[in-house]
Amino acid sequence: GKNRAVSDFSELSDVPADSRSAALRWEELAPQVASAQRSYHSGFNDITDEHYDRMIHEMRALEAAFPELAVPDSPTTAVGAVVTSGFAPVTHLERLFSLQDVFSFEELQNWYVGLATETHGALTCTAEAKIDGLALNIRYEAGKLTVAATRGDGVTGEDVTHNMRTVKNLPLRLRPLSDRPLPLRLEVRGEVMINRAVFERL
């Protein structure tokens, strides 16, 4: 199950003030995070989602405070799972990134203020429950669905176009608006999920 076992965060600490302590903490967290990522995508998750989120959050804080720790192969750069051999690989036109976690209202406020500053104005936001499904990238060309791919590692995903054609509320062809022609290329990103009632019937 996803929420088995560990839920004690006593080993998660604040960011150390000196680089040596930060490096030691990073080296302690990195193999745990990498192992959790491998376990999650193999279906044998042995820590809670919250515990994993807090570990990755701490690693990112360490890397922000001490940029030398942000090495290219850091577990913090990993998104999704590696591409398996059962599906053809698809290179995404633009990299798919993961969502940013926050654990307090203050962190959420800092995110909002930073984004408002970056975009030179106040923002209107909505909040909704997170649906944990399968991240998917759909590509339409001249209004026709041409490629459906999983997120994979964020750069390369798996071609699941044939499978996605069976999803009844995914249009295979887009209809143009009367005052706006279809774009030559359009990518739509979202989550594929199954309603609980449908799952129970299944």
Tab-separated table of N, CA, C and O in Angstrom, residues 42-154:
chain	number	residue	atom	x	y	z
A	42	SER	N	8.033	0.753	-8.419
A	42	SER	CA	7.980	-0.699	-8.614
A	42	SER	C	6.784	-1.292	-7.885
A	42	SER	O	6.555	-2.493	-7.927
A	43	GLY	N	6.007	-0.437	-7.213
A	43	GLY	CA	4.793	-0.900	-6.545
A	43	GLY	C	5.005	-1.408	-5.138
A	43	GLY	O	4.099	-2.013	-4.553
A	44	PHE	N	6.171	-1.195	-4.534
A	44	PHE	CA	6.453	-1.700	-3.195
A	44	PHE	C	6.867	-0.565	-2.262
A	44	PHE	O	7.922	-0.598	-1.651
A	45	ASN	N	6.019	0.460	-2.185
A	45	ASN	CA	6.327	1.614	-1.360
A	45	ASN	C	6.294	1.241	0.114
A	45	ASN	O	5.337	0.640	0.579
A	46	ASP	N	7.372	1.569	0.856
A	46	ASP	CA	7.415	1.170	2.258
A	46	ASP	C	7.480	2.360	3.217
A	46	ASP	O	7.767	2.195	4.396
A	47	ILE	N	7.249	3.576	2.712
A	47	ILE	CA	7.127	4.735	3.582
A	47	ILE	C	5.894	5.521	3.151
A	47	ILE	O	5.395	5.348	2.034
A	48	THR	N	5.403	6.382	4.022
A	48	THR	CA	4.224	7.165	3.674
A	48	THR	C	4.587	8.242	2.660
A	48	THR	O	5.734	8.671	2.569
A	49	ASP	N	3.578	8.693	1.923
A	49	ASP	CA	3.787	9.797	0.979
A	49	ASP	C	4.287	11.032	1.724
A	49	ASP	O	5.151	11.766	1.228
A	50	GLU	N	3.728	11.293	2.910
A	50	GLU	CA	4.110	12.480	3.666
A	50	GLU	C	5.576	12.420	4.082
A	50	GLU	O	6.295	13.422	4.024
A	51	HIS	N	6.036	11.238	4.493
A	51	HIS	CA	7.444	11.097	4.877
A	51	HIS	C	8.359	11.362	3.686
A	51	HIS	O	9.361	12.082	3.786
A	52	TYR	N	7.999	10.793	2.541
A	52	TYR	CA	8.794	11.031	1.327
A	52	TYR	C	8.798	12.518	0.966
A	52	TYR	O	9.843	13.098	0.660
A	53	ASP	N	7.609	13.131	1.006
A	53	ASP	CA	7.510	14.551	0.651
A	53	ASP	C	8.396	15.408	1.548
A	53	ASP	O	9.037	16.362	1.088
A	54	ARG	N	8.447	15.086	2.824
A	54	ARG	CA	9.260	15.871	3.758
A	54	ARG	C	10.760	15.665	3.496
A	54	ARG	O	11.546	16.603	3.611
A	55	MET	N	11.141	14.451	3.144
A	55	MET	CA	12.554	14.210	2.831
A	55	MET	C	12.981	14.985	1.590
A	55	MET	O	14.028	15.632	1.575
A	56	ILE	N	12.163	14.919	0.537
A	56	ILE	CA	12.525	15.609	-0.705
A	56	ILE	C	12.482	17.119	-0.492
A	56	ILE	O	13.301	17.871	-1.043
A	57	HIS	N	11.565	17.564	0.345
A	57	HIS	CA	11.469	18.987	0.669
A	57	HIS	C	12.741	19.455	1.383
A	57	HIS	O	13.281	20.521	1.080
A	58	GLU	N	13.229	18.644	2.308
A	58	GLU	CA	14.447	19.004	3.033
A	58	GLU	C	15.652	18.996	2.095
A	58	GLU	O	16.515	19.879	2.171
A	59	MET	N	15.722	18.023	1.197
A	59	MET	CA	16.828	17.990	0.238
A	59	MET	C	16.836	19.242	-0.625
A	59	MET	O	17.890	19.830	-0.880
A	60	ARG	N	15.660	19.669	-1.070
A	60	ARG	CA	15.580	20.873	-1.903
A	60	ARG	C	16.002	22.112	-1.113
A	60	ARG	O	16.642	23.014	-1.661
A	61	ALA	N	15.643	22.145	0.168
A	61	ALA	CA	16.048	23.277	1.011
A	61	ALA	C	17.563	23.305	1.176
A	61	ALA	O	18.190	24.368	1.136
A	62	LEU	N	18.161	22.126	1.341
A	62	LEU	CA	19.618	22.035	1.449
A	62	LEU	C	20.285	22.524	0.166
A	62	LEU	O	21.275	23.261	0.196
A	63	GLU	N	19.748	22.109	-0.971
A	63	GLU	CA	20.333	22.477	-2.256
A	63	GLU	C	20.150	23.975	-2.551
A	63	GLU	O	20.994	24.584	-3.207
A	64	ALA	N	19.044	24.536	-2.055
A	64	ALA	CA	18.827	25.973	-2.243
A	64	ALA	C	19.814	26.778	-1.400
A	64	ALA	O	20.342	27.805	-1.841
A	65	ALA	N	20.086	26.279	-0.180
A	65	ALA	CA	21.010	26.991	0.716
A	65	ALA	C	22.465	26.776	0.329
A	65	ALA	O	23.305	27.659	0.523
A	66	PHE	N	22.762	25.591	-0.218
A	66	PHE	CA	24.129	25.244	-0.600
A	66	PHE	C	24.105	24.701	-2.032
A	66	PHE	O	24.017	23.482	-2.247
A	67	PRO	N	24.150	25.585	-3.037
A	67	PRO	CA	23.989	25.187	-4.441
A	67	PRO	C	24.959	24.108	-4.916
A	67	PRO	O	24.666	23.397	-5.877
A	68	GLU	N	26.113	23.971	-4.264
A	68	GLU	CA	27.059	22.939	-4.687
A	68	GLU	C	26.500	21.528	-4.494
A	68	GLU	O	26.997	20.563	-5.072
A	69	LEU	N	25.459	21.406	-3.673
A	69	LEU	CA	24.838	20.101	-3.447
A	69	LEU	C	23.873	19.730	-4.580
A	69	LEU	O	23.506	18.558	-4.712
A	70	ALA	N	23.457	20.695	-5.378
A	70	ALA	CA	22.477	20.452	-6.446
A	70	ALA	C	23.157	19.854	-7.669
A	70	ALA	O	23.236	20.475	-8.731
A	71	VAL	N	23.656	18.639	-7.531
A	71	VAL	CA	24.344	17.961	-8.631
A	71	VAL	C	23.323	17.473	-9.661
A	71	VAL	O	22.142	17.266	-9.339
A	72	PRO	N	23.735	17.286	-10.917
A	72	PRO	CA	22.787	16.917	-11.970
A	72	PRO	C	22.008	15.634	-11.703
A	72	PRO	O	20.868	15.508	-12.135
A	73	ASP	N	22.624	14.667	-10.987
A	73	ASP	CA	21.927	13.402	-10.750
A	73	ASP	C	21.271	13.346	-9.371
A	73	ASP	O	20.963	12.275	-8.859
A	74	SER	N	21.031	14.503	-8.775
A	74	SER	CA	20.361	14.537	-7.477
A	74	SER	C	18.968	13.925	-7.582
A	74	SER	O	18.270	14.136	-8.584
A	75	PRO	N	18.530	13.183	-6.570
A	75	PRO	CA	17.163	12.640	-6.589
A	75	PRO	C	16.095	13.716	-6.688
A	75	PRO	O	14.973	13.433	-7.084
A	76	THR	N	16.442	14.966	-6.344
A	76	THR	CA	15.448	16.035	-6.429
A	76	THR	C	15.102	16.383	-7.871
A	76	THR	O	14.091	17.035	-8.123
A	77	THR	N	15.942	15.965	-8.819
A	77	THR	CA	15.670	16.258	-10.228
A	77	THR	C	14.877	15.146	-10.897
A	77	THR	O	14.451	15.295	-12.041
A	78	ALA	N	14.688	14.036	-10.194
A	78	ALA	CA	13.977	12.898	-10.776
A	78	ALA	C	12.483	13.173	-10.788
A	78	ALA	O	11.916	13.644	-9.814
A	79	VAL	N	11.842	12.907	-11.904
A	79	VAL	CA	10.403	13.071	-12.040
A	79	VAL	C	9.833	11.784	-12.588
A	79	VAL	O	10.261	11.293	-13.625
A	80	GLY	N	8.849	11.210	-11.892
A	80	GLY	CA	8.210	10.007	-12.396
A	80	GLY	C	9.144	8.811	-12.409
A	80	GLY	O	10.088	8.729	-11.630
A	81	ALA	N	8.863	7.894	-13.305
A	81	ALA	CA	9.612	6.642	-13.365
A	81	ALA	C	10.355	6.537	-14.683
A	81	ALA	O	10.054	7.230	-15.645
A	82	VAL	N	11.327	5.630	-14.715
A	82	VAL	CA	12.056	5.405	-15.965
A	82	VAL	C	11.135	4.724	-16.964
A	82	VAL	O	10.167	4.063	-16.601
A	83	VAL	N	11.432	4.889	-18.237
A	83	VAL	CA	10.625	4.281	-19.284
A	83	VAL	C	10.884	2.781	-19.318
A	83	VAL	O	12.026	2.334	-19.308
A	84	THR	N	9.804	2.006	-19.344
A	84	THR	CA	9.957	0.558	-19.387
A	84	THR	C	10.104	0.099	-20.833
A	84	THR	O	9.900	0.873	-21.769
A	85	SER	N	10.423	-1.170	-21.006
A	85	SER	CA	10.675	-1.669	-22.354
A	85	SER	C	9.400	-2.049	-23.095
A	85	SER	O	9.431	-2.340	-24.274
A	86	GLY	N	8.242	-2.041	-22.402
A	86	GLY	CA	7.006	-2.493	-23.031
A	86	GLY	C	6.356	-1.483	-23.950
A	86	GLY	O	5.461	-1.822	-24.709
A	87	PHE	N	6.773	-0.209	-23.881
A	87	PHE	CA	6.169	0.838	-24.698
A	87	PHE	C	7.265	1.599	-25.448
A	87	PHE	O	8.379	1.709	-24.971
A	88	ALA	N	6.880	2.139	-26.600
A	88	ALA	CA	7.846	2.934	-27.371
A	88	ALA	C	8.113	4.247	-26.649
A	88	ALA	O	7.192	4.849	-26.089
A	89	PRO	N	9.361	4.716	-26.641
A	89	PRO	CA	9.670	5.990	-25.978
A	89	PRO	C	9.165	7.175	-26.779
A	89	PRO	O	9.130	7.145	-28.011
A	90	VAL	N	8.758	8.221	-26.061
A	90	VAL	CA	8.325	9.474	-26.671
A	90	VAL	C	9.089	10.605	-25.996
A	90	VAL	O	9.066	10.725	-24.769
A	91	THR	N	9.773	11.419	-26.787
A	91	THR	CA	10.462	12.581	-26.236
A	91	THR	C	9.492	13.750	-26.187
A	91	THR	O	8.917	14.129	-27.209
A	92	HIS	N	9.291	14.300	-24.992
A	92	HIS	CA	8.362	15.410	-24.844
A	92	HIS	C	8.915	16.671	-25.503
A	92	HIS	O	10.127	16.916	-25.475
A	93	LEU	N	8.030	17.462	-26.094
A	93	LEU	CA	8.449	18.715	-26.711
A	93	LEU	C	8.981	19.686	-25.658
A	93	LEU	O	9.922	20.428	-25.897
A	94	GLU	N	8.350	19.678	-24.485
A	94	GLU	CA	8.808	20.469	-23.347
A	94	GLU	C	8.838	19.551	-22.139
A	94	GLU	O	7.959	18.697	-21.986
A	95	ARG	N	9.830	19.715	-21.285
A	95	ARG	CA	9.971	18.845	-20.125
A	95	ARG	C	8.762	18.953	-19.197
A	95	ARG	O	8.217	20.033	-18.999
A	96	LEU	N	8.333	17.827	-18.646
A	96	LEU	CA	7.248	17.800	-17.678
A	96	LEU	C	7.843	17.816	-16.278
A	96	LEU	O	8.615	16.923	-15.912
A	97	PHE	N	7.505	18.840	-15.508
A	97	PHE	CA	8.015	18.962	-14.152
A	97	PHE	C	6.973	18.471	-13.154
A	97	PHE	O	5.781	18.352	-13.469
A	98	SER	N	7.422	18.208	-11.929
A	98	SER	CA	6.495	17.777	-10.887
A	98	SER	C	5.983	18.981	-10.121
A	98	SER	O	6.509	20.088	-10.232
A	99	LEU	N	4.947	18.772	-9.324
A	99	LEU	CA	4.384	19.843	-8.515
A	99	LEU	C	5.305	20.178	-7.353
A	99	LEU	O	6.083	19.346	-6.898
A	100	GLN	N	5.198	21.389	-6.864
A	100	GLN	CA	5.994	21.828	-5.715
A	100	GLN	C	5.194	21.606	-4.439
A	100	GLN	O	4.032	21.980	-4.353
A	101	ASP	N	5.823	20.991	-3.435
A	101	ASP	CA	5.157	20.739	-2.163
A	101	ASP	C	5.362	21.900	-1.204
A	101	ASP	O	6.429	22.527	-1.195
A	102	VAL	N	4.356	22.177	-0.392
A	102	VAL	CA	4.506	23.094	0.733
A	102	VAL	C	3.877	22.423	1.949
A	102	VAL	O	2.991	21.577	1.820
A	103	PHE	N	4.344	22.802	3.146
A	103	PHE	CA	3.878	22.144	4.364
A	103	PHE	C	3.318	23.121	5.390
A	103	PHE	O	3.028	22.735	6.511
A	104	SER	N	3.173	24.389	5.011
A	104	SER	CA	2.616	25.363	5.942
A	104	SER	C	1.984	26.488	5.143
A	104	SER	O	2.282	26.682	3.954
A	105	PHE	N	1.110	27.247	5.814
A	105	PHE	CA	0.500	28.381	5.144
A	105	PHE	C	1.551	29.414	4.758
A	105	PHE	O	1.461	30.049	3.715
A	106	GLU	N	2.574	29.559	5.599
A	106	GLU	CA	3.639	30.519	5.320
A	106	GLU	C	4.352	30.173	4.009
A	106	GLU	O	4.643	31.047	3.194
A	107	GLU	N	4.635	28.885	3.787
A	107	GLU	CA	5.286	28.463	2.542
A	107	GLU	C	4.375	28.727	1.342
A	107	GLU	O	4.839	29.143	0.280
A	108	LEU	N	3.079	28.500	1.520
A	108	LEU	CA	2.123	28.757	0.447
A	108	LEU	C	2.073	30.255	0.136
A	108	LEU	O	2.056	30.668	-1.022
A	109	GLN	N	2.099	31.061	1.195
A	109	GLN	CA	2.081	32.511	1.025
A	109	GLN	C	3.345	32.999	0.307
A	109	GLN	O	3.271	33.845	-0.590
A	110	ASN	N	4.493	32.446	0.682
A	110	ASN	CA	5.747	32.820	0.031
A	110	ASN	C	5.725	32.462	-1.456
A	110	ASN	O	6.214	33.208	-2.302
A	111	TRP	N	5.144	31.304	-1.762
A	111	TRP	CA	5.018	30.891	-3.163
A	111	TRP	C	4.144	31.879	-3.922
A	111	TRP	O	4.483	32.326	-5.024
A	112	TYR	N	3.023	32.264	-3.319
A	112	TYR	CA	2.096	33.186	-3.982
A	112	TYR	C	2.745	34.550	-4.212
A	112	TYR	O	2.676	35.100	-5.313
A	113	VAL	N	3.394	35.076	-3.174
A	113	VAL	CA	4.033	36.394	-3.287
A	113	VAL	C	5.134	36.359	-4.344
A	113	VAL	O	5.268	37.274	-5.163
A	114	GLY	N	5.925	35.286	-4.351
A	114	GLY	CA	6.990	35.157	-5.347
A	114	GLY	C	6.450	35.118	-6.758
A	114	GLY	O	6.987	35.762	-7.668
A	115	LEU	N	5.361	34.381	-6.953
A	115	LEU	CA	4.776	34.278	-8.292
A	115	LEU	C	4.133	35.590	-8.710
A	115	LEU	O	4.240	36.007	-9.865
A	116	ALA	N	3.472	36.261	-7.755
A	116	ALA	CA	2.853	37.553	-8.059
A	116	ALA	C	3.917	38.582	-8.439
A	116	ALA	O	3.736	39.376	-9.360
A	117	THR	N	5.040	38.533	-7.732
A	117	THR	CA	6.141	39.453	-8.039
A	117	THR	C	6.717	39.159	-9.422
A	117	THR	O	6.974	40.068	-10.216
A	118	GLU	N	6.883	37.867	-9.711
A	118	GLU	CA	7.458	37.454	-10.995
A	118	GLU	C	6.567	37.843	-12.161
A	118	GLU	O	7.050	38.153	-13.257
A	119	THR	N	5.247	37.841	-11.933
A	119	THR	CA	4.307	38.141	-13.020
A	119	THR	C	3.803	39.586	-12.968
A	119	THR	O	2.909	39.962	-13.728
A	120	HIS	N	4.357	40.385	-12.043
A	120	HIS	CA	4.061	41.820	-11.947
A	120	HIS	C	2.586	42.108	-11.677
A	120	HIS	O	1.992	42.988	-12.297
A	121	GLY	N	1.995	41.384	-10.761
A	121	GLY	CA	0.604	41.684	-10.420
A	121	GLY	C	0.004	40.666	-9.485
A	121	GLY	O	0.577	39.598	-9.239
A	122	ALA	N	-1.160	40.997	-8.935
A	122	ALA	CA	-1.876	40.069	-8.056
A	122	ALA	C	-2.442	38.916	-8.888
A	122	ALA	O	-2.744	39.068	-10.064
A	123	LEU	N	-2.576	37.779	-8.248
A	123	LEU	CA	-3.062	36.589	-8.938
A	123	LEU	C	-4.371	36.119	-8.318
A	123	LEU	O	-4.578	36.253	-7.116
A	124	THR	N	-5.230	35.577	-9.141
A	124	THR	CA	-6.443	34.935	-8.646
A	124	THR	C	-6.198	33.433	-8.661
A	124	THR	O	-5.798	32.874	-9.684
A	125	CYS	N	-6.403	32.785	-7.526
A	125	CYS	CA	-6.107	31.353	-7.411
A	125	CYS	C	-7.351	30.572	-7.010
A	125	CYS	O	-8.275	31.113	-6.405
A	126	THR	N	-7.351	29.307	-7.346
A	126	THR	CA	-8.369	28.380	-6.862
A	126	THR	C	-7.647	27.217	-6.189
A	126	THR	O	-6.466	26.967	-6.448
A	127	ALA	N	-8.342	26.531	-5.312
A	127	ALA	CA	-7.775	25.361	-4.637
A	127	ALA	C	-8.704	24.176	-4.857
A	127	ALA	O	-9.929	24.325	-4.872
A	128	GLU	N	-8.115	23.015	-5.046
A	128	GLU	CA	-8.926	21.820	-5.236
A	128	GLU	C	-8.159	20.621	-4.708
A	128	GLU	O	-6.945	20.674	-4.515
A	129	ALA	N	-8.888	19.563	-4.440
A	129	ALA	CA	-8.254	18.333	-3.960
A	129	ALA	C	-7.358	17.769	-5.054
A	129	ALA	O	-7.685	17.837	-6.239
A	130	LYS	N	-6.203	17.238	-4.653
A	130	LYS	CA	-5.280	16.665	-5.627
A	130	LYS	C	-5.772	15.279	-6.033
A	130	LYS	O	-6.085	14.456	-5.174
A	131	ILE	N	-5.853	15.055	-7.311
A	131	ILE	CA	-6.194	13.729	-7.825
A	131	ILE	C	-4.895	13.018	-8.165
A	131	ILE	O	-4.105	13.498	-8.972
A	132	ASP	N	-4.663	11.908	-7.527
A	132	ASP	CA	-3.421	11.165	-7.751
A	132	ASP	C	-3.677	10.078	-8.790
A	132	ASP	O	-4.108	8.972	-8.473
A	133	GLY	N	-3.485	10.438	-10.032
A	133	GLY	CA	-3.701	9.478	-11.112
A	133	GLY	C	-2.408	9.245	-11.872
A	133	GLY	O	-1.325	9.269	-11.299
A	134	LEU	N	-2.530	9.052	-13.161
A	134	LEU	CA	-1.367	8.849	-14.024
A	134	LEU	C	-1.145	10.118	-14.830
A	134	LEU	O	-2.020	10.528	-15.604
A	135	ALA	N	-0.005	10.777	-14.607
A	135	ALA	CA	0.294	12.011	-15.352
A	135	ALA	C	0.428	11.680	-16.836
A	135	ALA	O	1.110	10.723	-17.211
A	136	LEU	N	-0.239	12.467	-17.653
A	136	LEU	CA	-0.259	12.176	-19.081
A	136	LEU	C	-0.103	13.451	-19.895
A	136	LEU	O	-0.544	14.522	-19.486
A	137	ASN	N	0.515	13.331	-21.046
A	137	ASN	CA	0.702	14.439	-21.977
A	137	ASN	C	0.062	14.041	-23.310
A	137	ASN	O	0.450	13.037	-23.915
A	138	ILE	N	-0.932	14.825	-23.720
A	138	ILE	CA	-1.649	14.542	-24.970
A	138	ILE	C	-1.255	15.592	-26.007
A	138	ILE	O	-1.269	16.782	-25.726
A	139	ARG	N	-0.898	15.142	-27.201
A	139	ARG	CA	-0.514	16.066	-28.273
A	139	ARG	C	-1.537	16.005	-29.402
A	139	ARG	O	-1.867	14.929	-29.902
A	140	TYR	N	-2.042	17.194	-29.747
A	140	TYR	CA	-2.941	17.327	-30.892
A	140	TYR	C	-2.209	18.096	-31.987
A	140	TYR	O	-1.550	19.093	-31.721
A	141	GLU	N	-2.348	17.635	-33.215
A	141	GLU	CA	-1.778	18.344	-34.357
A	141	GLU	C	-2.891	18.574	-35.362
A	141	GLU	O	-3.545	17.621	-35.783
A	142	ALA	N	-3.111	19.874	-35.672
A	142	ALA	CA	-4.227	20.288	-36.522
A	142	ALA	C	-5.547	19.730	-35.984
A	142	ALA	O	-6.428	19.330	-36.752
A	143	GLY	N	-5.656	19.664	-34.652
A	143	GLY	CA	-6.892	19.222	-34.010
A	143	GLY	C	-7.045	17.730	-33.834
A	143	GLY	O	-8.007	17.263	-33.218
A	144	LYS	N	-6.116	16.946	-34.348
A	144	LYS	CA	-6.209	15.487	-34.264
A	144	LYS	C	-5.243	14.947	-33.229
A	144	LYS	O	-4.070	15.321	-33.191
A	145	LEU	N	-5.733	14.051	-32.355
A	145	LEU	CA	-4.866	13.434	-31.353
A	145	LEU	C	-3.826	12.573	-32.057
A	145	LEU	O	-4.163	11.649	-32.798
A	146	THR	N	-2.558	12.900	-31.838
A	146	THR	CA	-1.496	12.147	-32.502
A	146	THR	C	-0.658	11.331	-31.525
A	146	THR	O	-0.200	10.246	-31.872
A	147	VAL	N	-0.430	11.851	-30.315
A	147	VAL	CA	0.423	11.148	-29.350
A	147	VAL	C	-0.137	11.340	-27.947
A	147	VAL	O	-0.494	12.451	-27.547
A	148	ALA	N	-0.202	10.259	-27.204
A	148	ALA	CA	-0.491	10.299	-25.770
A	148	ALA	C	0.673	9.602	-25.085
A	148	ALA	O	1.006	8.456	-25.414
A	149	ALA	N	1.313	10.294	-24.160
A	149	ALA	CA	2.509	9.737	-23.525
A	149	ALA	C	2.479	9.958	-22.021
A	149	ALA	O	1.999	10.995	-21.542
A	150	THR	N	3.018	8.999	-21.282
A	150	THR	CA	3.180	9.157	-19.843
A	150	THR	C	4.293	10.160	-19.573
A	150	THR	O	5.075	10.489	-20.468
A	151	ARG	N	4.379	10.628	-18.333
A	151	ARG	CA	5.427	11.587	-17.995
A	151	ARG	C	6.804	10.944	-18.053
A	151	ARG	O	7.782	11.570	-18.434
A	152	GLY	N	6.933	9.674	-17.664
A	152	GLY	CA	8.240	9.024	-17.642
A	152	GLY	C	9.178	9.750	-16.700
A	152	GLY	O	8.822	10.047	-15.552
A	153	ASP	N	10.356	10.097	-17.185
A	153	ASP	CA	11.321	10.814	-16.346
A	153	ASP	C	11.228	12.323	-16.533
A	153	ASP	O	12.068	13.069	-16.059
A	154	GLY	N	10.183	12.771	-17.226
A	154	GLY	CA	10.007	14.197	-17.461
A	154	GLY	C	10.507	14.635	-18.825
A	154	GLY	O	10.025	15.609	-19.384
